[in-house]
Amino acid sequence: MLLELHNIFKWVTQGGKRIFLLSDINLQVEEGEFISIMGPSGSGKSTLLNVIGMLDGFQEGEYNFLGESVHAMKEKNRSKLYKEYIGFVFQAYHLIDELTVYENIETPLLYKNIKSSERKALVADMLDRFNIVGKKDLFPSQLSGGQQQLVGVARALIAKPKLILADEPTGNLNSKQSEEIMQLFKELNQEGVTIIQATHSETNAAYGSRVLHLLDGRRDHK
Amino acid sequence: MIRNYFKIALRNLWKNKGFTAINLLGLVIGMTAVILIGTWIQNELSFERFHTNEKSLYKVYNRSTGPGEISTWDITSGPLGKALENDFPEVENSARIYWSAERLFGVGDKSIKTKGNEVDGSFLRMFSFPLLQGNSDDALEGVNNIVITKTLAIKLFGDTDPINKEIKIDNETNYKVTGILKDLPSNTAFDFEYLISLKGNETKYSGSDAWGINTFYTYIQLKPNTLIVHFNEKIKNLVERKSDKYKWEIFLYPVSQSHLYSRFENGKVAGGHIETVRLMAIIGGLILLIACINFMNLSTAQSQKRAKEVGVRKVIGAGKSSLISQFLCESILLAAIGGILALVIAAVYLPYFNQLIEKSLMINFLNPLLWLGLGGFVLFTGLLAGSYPAFYLSSFTPVKVLKGAFKGVKSSFNPRKTLVVLQFSVGIALVIATIVIYQQINFTQNRATGYNVNNLVQVRIEGDIKKNYDLIKTELLSARAVTAMSKTGWGVTVDGSNGSGFKWDGMEQENLNFSLYRTGGNFAKTMDLKLVDGRDIDFSLFPGDSSSVMINETAVKKMGLKDPIGKLIRKDDSALTIVGVFNDFIIGSPYDDVRPMLVFGSVDGVYNIVMRLNGLNDTAKNLKIAADVFSKYNPAYPFTYHFVDQEYAEKFKDEKQIASLSSLFAGLTIFISCLGLFGLAAYMAQNRSKEIGIRKVLGASVGGIVKMLSKEFIMLVVIAIVIAVPISWYFMSEWLQDFTYRIDLEWISFVYAGVGTLLIALLTVSFQAIKAAIVNPVESLKTE
Ligand SMILES: Nc1ncnc2c1ncn2[C@@H]1O[C@H](COP(=O)(O)OP(=O)(O)OP(=O)(O)O)[C@@H](O)[C@H]1O
Ligand SMILES: [Mg+2]
């Protein structure tokens, strides 16, 4: 078991009233799964991914990651856990504009205090794998959307995470680029990486082994 | 990791070149000012600290208790030093120094005027003025020995070895060079280019009543571990014990304190240069603060744009501490670049600054204090400026940062706004101070002097002038180069002497203190004074005028005289007859009331000539004739003269210096503050470009948008004015208290300062606002 959510509630208080962003979410994810989260806009897909990714908190419920209870953890330990096991891919890529392709991919390794020689080898591997060796000295603004997302995925993968969270990774891409990214995810999944993606597209969702439907912050079991 | 930080930092700075330039400029200006001020303060604080015997060197002061006032002076009698040395085992050494005199030095056919002192031989052993050649132990022990500075030696002797060469002084006596002094450092109050052995000359200065005539400065070196308080108690009454006649007390005062704390009031130390040092320290501190604030404000404004980067870094694994170190690294890097630039600029501008403060400071790049201070400042500013983005931004959850949660944060208490208000408050207060100081100077400069300062020239009586005075006078008058001339004791702009103890019939106020002045005749005529009553002193018509005195109108009033002419003024055994009353004129400080003044007729003790040039001639022509006549009757000396109007203008030197410094620093402060405003306005415009675009699409006018953008900043300046006005009102009225003759504070000058600053600020902000407002909305909306 990779992770487990039990009766998760998340809300914000507005004008004295609670607005539930997530209610009573239960979810179990095994290692090696490829899950797609679907639901209409505003249904809470991003919110759920952020909770799973420990980028955001929740008010009620239990969250266990590799047998450790995340909700009871100190920020520091949570951050360590996160750094060790999770990689994130965003719809808006979120590359650092001031860094080159090479440096963007390298940065997570810096935060893990990996030696320079080892870093070089790992980044070179990654560039090679994604066929972007020729672009390594370019800045994000000099790349197409699809290329930027490739860099985003490469960056998420470089630290060898067990779990990749992708929030509409192809939302800004055309269908051919989408297909490439999805193909890549499929390969990664076959190599043993667990993937959870939020998506609007049935085609993309089909790459997954299981689909989870959300509606107004609840699981929709229809 | 650090390398990675610096790389990104440099890229960021380069990417935002405009911002970096503005931020650096403010910081560099501030730091440059602080380095210059710091160098000056360091110099002031180091005065007389370089003497090896610094801790045991003292100057002897006299203290005399009169009615209602204790006066303190530092000129002592001749035998005092030796008496202290002989009678008290605590005294290691003593040296006298006769006051500074300009003398004519002749070597071969070269002659130069230069200033220096006569001293006891022990002077060179007590003070650390090292000899480059010669031996400090005995260089000045022989009669007619002289030591000269390296600079003077080169001027007189060129490349040849000056030791044992002869210098003819004042065209009379030959002196033998026995040593070459290292040129004096800038942190000493001593000011000599030569030192002459006092041996053989001292009797000239003391006469028979040696204990009563105060002509020397006396320095004492005490043995280590002498308790000065006890020692001063022991020596207090020495003069009375020795002379049986003079009752003033003596005390020793540390040489190391004598520069910073030199003013005595009522027998106690009341201040001195330390006041200027404090003022400069405060101004330096304020500029530092303002530069710091600027740097912080601009850096933090900039860092908000980096929120996204912070979020992304957190998502890919950055911990709080690594983000904090990244931002601190960046701001420290920028501050360090600023520090180095400031050091370079300070070195370049030092000569101009020296001119302004009339010093010859040097930046000692080997001084560890400089590097420590600069390093400390860079670290301090860097940490302060970096701490906001470092701690604030990195404390948010990444989701919030990525969603741009900060842009929405709008609290009414915004630290950045508070800082802008603080900056402008200081700036406006300095501007007000500058205006008030200039008004006070103008006011006093326009005060009626009471005599005609134009066309008046003074010449010192030296060489053969004394002997040939009458011939010179006759010749100048008949050549019509001058219309009148008079011999006087001091120059006519020097209130050099004062005294009390005069008595007269109907005296009501005991011990009225008078300015005392001597003339050899024709004083009122030469000065263009109005004779209110009686006549001028004139020995050619009244040979008995050495018992005559003229008084000014204030004296008439203060003495309570009804019909002054013919009345007697007595002191001790002598009596003087009042022969004339002249209108008040300013001889001392133009900021003070004119004091009662006595002008004695005297043939002795006159060292100065004042001449009224013929106004009908060209000044150059008059001076040419004067030069010819003086050279004819005093051939050994070059003709040197001074214009009285220039000497009078010297009276405003200190205040003018303060005025130019305060206007310089006020200008810098406002400039730095406006740079900050400029930067902040630019950021605001950038941040709100989308909003501006939408508003324009919805129909807002350019004017409306400019108003919307400027309003907030202008409010800040208005608040600053409200804070600055009462504070500067208070301090400037305190400052004016020091002057008897002074302006009243006028609200209009405060209005000028406020409105002026407001206009400058408005210009700064509206430039950005207009720029933002006229952008085609399609452009700004496209970019998001
Ligand atoms: N801080 C917040 N305050 C109030 N409401 C919030 C906040 N954050 C998110 N929401 C709300 O939570 C709901 C879920 O948002 P979320 O971003 O998870 O939706 P989503 O399913 O990812 O939608 P989309 O497909 O459009 O990306 C939305 O209705 C949103 O308005
Ligand atoms: Mg979403």
PDB file of N, CA and C in Angstrom, chain B residues 322-391:
ATOM      1  N   SER B 322      16.653  26.506   2.774  1.00  0.00           N
ATOM      2  CA  SER B 322      17.420  26.744   1.547  1.00  0.00           C
ATOM      3  C   SER B 322      16.865  27.947   0.794  1.00  0.00           C
ATOM      4  N   LEU B 323      15.542  28.175   0.898  1.00  0.00           N
ATOM      5  CA  LEU B 323      14.983  29.369   0.267  1.00  0.00           C
ATOM      6  C   LEU B 323      15.484  30.624   0.968  1.00  0.00           C
ATOM      7  N   ILE B 324      15.509  30.550   2.298  1.00  0.00           N
ATOM      8  CA  ILE B 324      15.988  31.712   3.053  1.00  0.00           C
ATOM      9  C   ILE B 324      17.413  32.032   2.652  1.00  0.00           C
ATOM     10  N   SER B 325      18.261  31.006   2.597  1.00  0.00           N
ATOM     11  CA  SER B 325      19.646  31.336   2.248  1.00  0.00           C
ATOM     12  C   SER B 325      19.750  31.845   0.827  1.00  0.00           C
ATOM     13  N   GLN B 326      18.887  31.359  -0.062  1.00  0.00           N
ATOM     14  CA  GLN B 326      18.965  31.861  -1.434  1.00  0.00           C
ATOM     15  C   GLN B 326      18.676  33.349  -1.498  1.00  0.00           C
ATOM     16  N   PHE B 327      17.584  33.770  -0.851  1.00  0.00           N
ATOM     17  CA  PHE B 327      17.229  35.193  -0.925  1.00  0.00           C
ATOM     18  C   PHE B 327      18.245  36.072  -0.205  1.00  0.00           C
ATOM     19  N   LEU B 328      18.748  35.581   0.927  1.00  0.00           N
ATOM     20  CA  LEU B 328      19.758  36.368   1.643  1.00  0.00           C
ATOM     21  C   LEU B 328      21.009  36.502   0.796  1.00  0.00           C
ATOM     22  N   CYS B 329      21.413  35.406   0.147  1.00  0.00           N
ATOM     23  CA  CYS B 329      22.574  35.459  -0.725  1.00  0.00           C
ATOM     24  C   CYS B 329      22.408  36.546  -1.776  1.00  0.00           C
ATOM     25  N   GLU B 330      21.220  36.587  -2.358  1.00  0.00           N
ATOM     26  CA  GLU B 330      20.973  37.555  -3.417  1.00  0.00           C
ATOM     27  C   GLU B 330      21.107  38.980  -2.929  1.00  0.00           C
ATOM     28  N   SER B 331      20.435  39.282  -1.815  1.00  0.00           N
ATOM     29  CA  SER B 331      20.461  40.679  -1.376  1.00  0.00           C
ATOM     30  C   SER B 331      21.844  41.052  -0.865  1.00  0.00           C
ATOM     31  N   ILE B 332      22.536  40.091  -0.261  1.00  0.00           N
ATOM     32  CA  ILE B 332      23.887  40.405   0.206  1.00  0.00           C
ATOM     33  C   ILE B 332      24.811  40.646  -0.982  1.00  0.00           C
ATOM     34  N   LEU B 333      24.618  39.853  -2.039  1.00  0.00           N
ATOM     35  CA  LEU B 333      25.438  40.054  -3.239  1.00  0.00           C
ATOM     36  C   LEU B 333      25.253  41.472  -3.782  1.00  0.00           C
ATOM     37  N   LEU B 334      23.981  41.881  -3.867  1.00  0.00           N
ATOM     38  CA  LEU B 334      23.712  43.213  -4.410  1.00  0.00           C
ATOM     39  C   LEU B 334      24.302  44.290  -3.494  1.00  0.00           C
ATOM     40  N   ALA B 335      24.121  44.099  -2.193  1.00  0.00           N
ATOM     41  CA  ALA B 335      24.671  45.072  -1.249  1.00  0.00           C
ATOM     42  C   ALA B 335      26.191  45.125  -1.356  1.00  0.00           C
ATOM     43  N   ALA B 336      26.815  43.978  -1.581  1.00  0.00           N
ATOM     44  CA  ALA B 336      28.270  43.948  -1.673  1.00  0.00           C
ATOM     45  C   ALA B 336      28.742  44.670  -2.926  1.00  0.00           C
ATOM     46  N   ILE B 337      28.023  44.474  -4.042  1.00  0.00           N
ATOM     47  CA  ILE B 337      28.373  45.218  -5.262  1.00  0.00           C
ATOM     48  C   ILE B 337      28.270  46.706  -4.962  1.00  0.00           C
ATOM     49  N   GLY B 338      27.172  47.087  -4.285  1.00  0.00           N
ATOM     50  CA  GLY B 338      26.986  48.484  -3.911  1.00  0.00           C
ATOM     51  C   GLY B 338      28.121  48.988  -3.049  1.00  0.00           C
ATOM     52  N   GLY B 339      28.537  48.176  -2.089  1.00  0.00           N
ATOM     53  CA  GLY B 339      29.601  48.584  -1.174  1.00  0.00           C
ATOM     54  C   GLY B 339      30.895  48.858  -1.912  1.00  0.00           C
ATOM     55  N   ILE B 340      31.223  47.997  -2.847  1.00  0.00           N
ATOM     56  CA  ILE B 340      32.487  48.175  -3.565  1.00  0.00           C
ATOM     57  C   ILE B 340      32.415  49.412  -4.454  1.00  0.00           C
ATOM     58  N   LEU B 341      31.271  49.577  -5.143  1.00  0.00           N
ATOM     59  CA  LEU B 341      31.101  50.779  -5.970  1.00  0.00           C
ATOM     60  C   LEU B 341      31.217  52.031  -5.107  1.00  0.00           C
ATOM     61  N   ALA B 342      30.577  51.988  -3.933  1.00  0.00           N
ATOM     62  CA  ALA B 342      30.587  53.155  -3.049  1.00  0.00           C
ATOM     63  C   ALA B 342      32.003  53.507  -2.635  1.00  0.00           C
ATOM     64  N   LEU B 343      32.791  52.510  -2.361  1.00  0.00           N
ATOM     65  CA  LEU B 343      34.168  52.743  -1.940  1.00  0.00           C
ATOM     66  C   LEU B 343      34.947  53.443  -3.049  1.00  0.00           C
ATOM     67  N   VAL B 344      34.747  52.968  -4.275  1.00  0.00           N
ATOM     68  CA  VAL B 344      35.447  53.553  -5.412  1.00  0.00           C
ATOM     69  C   VAL B 344      35.008  55.011  -5.593  1.00  0.00           C
ATOM     70  N   ILE B 345      33.674  55.231  -5.542  1.00  0.00           N
ATOM     71  CA  ILE B 345      33.167  56.590  -5.756  1.00  0.00           C
ATOM     72  C   ILE B 345      33.617  57.519  -4.628  1.00  0.00           C
ATOM     73  N   ALA B 346      33.613  57.001  -3.404  1.00  0.00           N
ATOM     74  CA  ALA B 346      34.060  57.820  -2.271  1.00  0.00           C
ATOM     75  C   ALA B 346      35.502  58.259  -2.479  1.00  0.00           C
ATOM     76  N   ALA B 347      36.329  57.349  -2.957  1.00  0.00           N
ATOM     77  CA  ALA B 347      37.728  57.688  -3.194  1.00  0.00           C
ATOM     78  C   ALA B 347      37.844  58.766  -4.263  1.00  0.00           C
ATOM     79  N   VAL B 348      36.990  58.671  -5.289  1.00  0.00           N
ATOM     80  CA  VAL B 348      37.035  59.648  -6.385  1.00  0.00           C
ATOM     81  C   VAL B 348      36.554  61.023  -5.904  1.00  0.00           C
ATOM     82  N   TYR B 349      35.513  61.019  -5.062  1.00  0.00           N
ATOM     83  CA  TYR B 349      34.929  62.298  -4.657  1.00  0.00           C
ATOM     84  C   TYR B 349      35.569  62.913  -3.422  1.00  0.00           C
ATOM     85  N   LEU B 350      36.487  62.195  -2.811  1.00  0.00           N
ATOM     86  CA  LEU B 350      37.092  62.692  -1.583  1.00  0.00           C
ATOM     87  C   LEU B 350      37.701  64.091  -1.725  1.00  0.00           C
ATOM     88  N   PRO B 351      38.412  64.369  -2.831  1.00  0.00           N
ATOM     89  CA  PRO B 351      38.978  65.716  -2.957  1.00  0.00           C
ATOM     90  C   PRO B 351      37.918  66.817  -2.901  1.00  0.00           C
ATOM     91  N   TYR B 352      36.750  66.597  -3.519  1.00  0.00           N
ATOM     92  CA  TYR B 352      35.691  67.604  -3.486  1.00  0.00           C
ATOM     93  C   TYR B 352      35.146  67.754  -2.072  1.00  0.00           C
ATOM     94  N   PHE B 353      34.989  66.609  -1.425  1.00  0.00           N
ATOM     95  CA  PHE B 353      34.495  66.628  -0.047  1.00  0.00           C
ATOM     96  C   PHE B 353      35.493  67.357   0.841  1.00  0.00           C
ATOM     97  N   ASN B 354      36.772  67.102   0.617  1.00  0.00           N
ATOM     98  CA  ASN B 354      37.809  67.784   1.385  1.00  0.00           C
ATOM     99  C   ASN B 354      37.709  69.289   1.230  1.00  0.00           C
ATOM    100  N   GLN B 355      37.429  69.714  -0.007  1.00  0.00           N
ATOM    101  CA  GLN B 355      37.289  71.143  -0.261  1.00  0.00           C
ATOM    102  C   GLN B 355      36.146  71.718   0.565  1.00  0.00           C
ATOM    103  N   LEU B 356      35.056  70.967   0.584  1.00  0.00           N
ATOM    104  CA  LEU B 356      33.859  71.421   1.286  1.00  0.00           C
ATOM    105  C   LEU B 356      34.112  71.546   2.778  1.00  0.00           C
ATOM    106  N   ILE B 357      34.784  70.575   3.377  1.00  0.00           N
ATOM    107  CA  ILE B 357      34.973  70.608   4.820  1.00  0.00           C
ATOM    108  C   ILE B 357      36.334  71.170   5.195  1.00  0.00           C
ATOM    109  N   GLU B 358      37.106  71.592   4.190  1.00  0.00           N
ATOM    110  CA  GLU B 358      38.418  72.199   4.406  1.00  0.00           C
ATOM    111  C   GLU B 358      39.326  71.303   5.230  1.00  0.00           C
ATOM    112  N   LYS B 359      39.482  70.105   4.747  1.00  0.00           N
ATOM    113  CA  LYS B 359      40.400  69.164   5.394  1.00  0.00           C
ATOM    114  C   LYS B 359      41.170  68.459   4.301  1.00  0.00           C
ATOM    115  N   SER B 360      42.128  67.650   4.693  1.00  0.00           N
ATOM    116  CA  SER B 360      42.820  66.846   3.681  1.00  0.00           C
ATOM    117  C   SER B 360      42.770  65.402   4.132  1.00  0.00           C
ATOM    118  N   LEU B 361      41.560  64.862   4.093  1.00  0.00           N
ATOM    119  CA  LEU B 361      41.367  63.486   4.536  1.00  0.00           C
ATOM    120  C   LEU B 361      41.816  62.518   3.463  1.00  0.00           C
ATOM    121  N   MET B 362      42.170  61.339   3.900  1.00  0.00           N
ATOM    122  CA  MET B 362      42.466  60.274   2.959  1.00  0.00           C
ATOM    123  C   MET B 362      41.730  59.037   3.425  1.00  0.00           C
ATOM    124  N   ILE B 363      41.288  58.228   2.456  1.00  0.00           N
ATOM    125  CA  ILE B 363      40.690  56.955   2.850  1.00  0.00           C
ATOM    126  C   ILE B 363      41.819  55.955   2.989  1.00  0.00           C
ATOM    127  N   ASN B 364      41.953  55.420   4.173  1.00  0.00           N
ATOM    128  CA  ASN B 364      42.998  54.446   4.402  1.00  0.00           C
ATOM    129  C   ASN B 364      42.450  53.059   4.088  1.00  0.00           C
ATOM    130  N   PHE B 365      42.815  52.573   2.892  1.00  0.00           N
ATOM    131  CA  PHE B 365      42.245  51.295   2.466  1.00  0.00           C
ATOM    132  C   PHE B 365      42.793  50.121   3.267  1.00  0.00           C
ATOM    133  N   LEU B 366      43.830  50.392   4.052  1.00  0.00           N
ATOM    134  CA  LEU B 366      44.387  49.302   4.854  1.00  0.00           C
ATOM    135  C   LEU B 366      43.773  49.276   6.243  1.00  0.00           C
ATOM    136  N   ASN B 367      42.909  50.259   6.505  1.00  0.00           N
ATOM    137  CA  ASN B 367      42.296  50.339   7.828  1.00  0.00           C
ATOM    138  C   ASN B 367      41.271  49.208   8.001  1.00  0.00           C
ATOM    139  N   PRO B 368      41.543  48.298   8.920  1.00  0.00           N
ATOM    140  CA  PRO B 368      40.605  47.169   9.092  1.00  0.00           C
ATOM    141  C   PRO B 368      39.207  47.656   9.488  1.00  0.00           C
ATOM    142  N   LEU B 369      39.165  48.796  10.160  1.00  0.00           N
ATOM    143  CA  LEU B 369      37.879  49.343  10.595  1.00  0.00           C
ATOM    144  C   LEU B 369      36.983  49.643   9.402  1.00  0.00           C
ATOM    145  N   LEU B 370      37.602  50.155   8.320  1.00  0.00           N
ATOM    146  CA  LEU B 370      36.847  50.476   7.111  1.00  0.00           C
ATOM    147  C   LEU B 370      36.184  49.219   6.566  1.00  0.00           C
ATOM    148  N   TRP B 371      36.965  48.161   6.476  1.00  0.00           N
ATOM    149  CA  TRP B 371      36.451  46.920   5.894  1.00  0.00           C
ATOM    150  C   TRP B 371      35.430  46.272   6.817  1.00  0.00           C
ATOM    151  N   LEU B 372      35.726  46.360   8.090  1.00  0.00           N
ATOM    152  CA  LEU B 372      34.804  45.810   9.081  1.00  0.00           C
ATOM    153  C   LEU B 372      33.471  46.551   8.992  1.00  0.00           C
ATOM    154  N   GLY B 373      33.574  47.881   8.947  1.00  0.00           N
ATOM    155  CA  GLY B 373      32.365  48.704   8.896  1.00  0.00           C
ATOM    156  C   GLY B 373      31.588  48.433   7.623  1.00  0.00           C
ATOM    157  N   LEU B 374      32.319  48.432   6.504  1.00  0.00           N
ATOM    158  CA  LEU B 374      31.676  48.230   5.213  1.00  0.00           C
ATOM    159  C   LEU B 374      31.053  46.839   5.144  1.00  0.00           C
ATOM    160  N   GLY B 375      31.832  45.850   5.590  1.00  0.00           N
ATOM    161  CA  GLY B 375      31.338  44.470   5.590  1.00  0.00           C
ATOM    162  C   GLY B 375      30.107  44.352   6.467  1.00  0.00           C
ATOM    163  N   GLY B 376      30.188  44.971   7.621  1.00  0.00           N
ATOM    164  CA  GLY B 376      29.057  44.941   8.547  1.00  0.00           C
ATOM    165  C   GLY B 376      27.839  45.561   7.914  1.00  0.00           C
ATOM    166  N   PHE B 377      28.056  46.690   7.250  1.00  0.00           N
ATOM    167  CA  PHE B 377      26.931  47.384   6.645  1.00  0.00           C
ATOM    168  C   PHE B 377      26.323  46.557   5.515  1.00  0.00           C
ATOM    169  N   VAL B 378      27.183  45.993   4.683  1.00  0.00           N
ATOM    170  CA  VAL B 378      26.701  45.170   3.569  1.00  0.00           C
ATOM    171  C   VAL B 378      25.872  44.007   4.109  1.00  0.00           C
ATOM    172  N   LEU B 379      26.402  43.361   5.133  1.00  0.00           N
ATOM    173  CA  LEU B 379      25.715  42.228   5.727  1.00  0.00           C
ATOM    174  C   LEU B 379      24.381  42.665   6.316  1.00  0.00           C
ATOM    175  N   PHE B 380      24.445  43.788   7.026  1.00  0.00           N
ATOM    176  CA  PHE B 380      23.252  44.299   7.703  1.00  0.00           C
ATOM    177  C   PHE B 380      22.158  44.636   6.687  1.00  0.00           C
ATOM    178  N   THR B 381      22.518  45.449   5.684  1.00  0.00           N
ATOM    179  CA  THR B 381      21.529  45.831   4.670  1.00  0.00           C
ATOM    180  C   THR B 381      21.040  44.612   3.918  1.00  0.00           C
ATOM    181  N   GLY B 382      21.990  43.764   3.557  1.00  0.00           N
ATOM    182  CA  GLY B 382      21.632  42.571   2.805  1.00  0.00           C
ATOM    183  C   GLY B 382      20.667  41.703   3.593  1.00  0.00           C
ATOM    184  N   LEU B 383      20.975  41.499   4.850  1.00  0.00           N
ATOM    185  CA  LEU B 383      20.123  40.641   5.674  1.00  0.00           C
ATOM    186  C   LEU B 383      18.741  41.266   5.844  1.00  0.00           C
ATOM    187  N   LEU B 384      18.756  42.564   6.116  1.00  0.00           N
ATOM    188  CA  LEU B 384      17.490  43.246   6.344  1.00  0.00           C
ATOM    189  C   LEU B 384      16.627  43.187   5.094  1.00  0.00           C
ATOM    190  N   ALA B 385      17.273  43.498   3.960  1.00  0.00           N
ATOM    191  CA  ALA B 385      16.513  43.561   2.715  1.00  0.00           C
ATOM    192  C   ALA B 385      16.079  42.180   2.275  1.00  0.00           C
ATOM    193  N   GLY B 386      16.919  41.198   2.563  1.00  0.00           N
ATOM    194  CA  GLY B 386      16.600  39.852   2.114  1.00  0.00           C
ATOM    195  C   GLY B 386      15.646  39.129   3.046  1.00  0.00           C
ATOM    196  N   SER B 387      15.514  39.620   4.251  1.00  0.00           N
ATOM    197  CA  SER B 387      14.758  38.846   5.229  1.00  0.00           C
ATOM    198  C   SER B 387      13.273  38.787   4.896  1.00  0.00           C
ATOM    199  N   TYR B 388      12.758  39.835   4.302  1.00  0.00           N
ATOM    200  CA  TYR B 388      11.329  39.816   3.976  1.00  0.00           C
ATOM    201  C   TYR B 388      10.996  38.696   2.999  1.00  0.00           C
ATOM    202  N   PRO B 389      11.593  38.715   1.814  1.00  0.00           N
ATOM    203  CA  PRO B 389      11.260  37.615   0.901  1.00  0.00           C
ATOM    204  C   PRO B 389      11.677  36.277   1.483  1.00  0.00           C
ATOM    205  N   ALA B 390      12.795  36.262   2.170  1.00  0.00           N
ATOM    206  CA  ALA B 390      13.294  34.998   2.674  1.00  0.00           C
ATOM    207  C   ALA B 390      12.302  34.382   3.656  1.00  0.00           C
ATOM    208  N   PHE B 391      11.898  35.143   4.639  1.00  0.00           N
ATOM    209  CA  PHE B 391      11.072  34.561   5.684  1.00  0.00           C
ATOM    210  C   PHE B 391       9.593  34.612   5.331  1.00  0.00           C
TER     211      PHE B 391
END
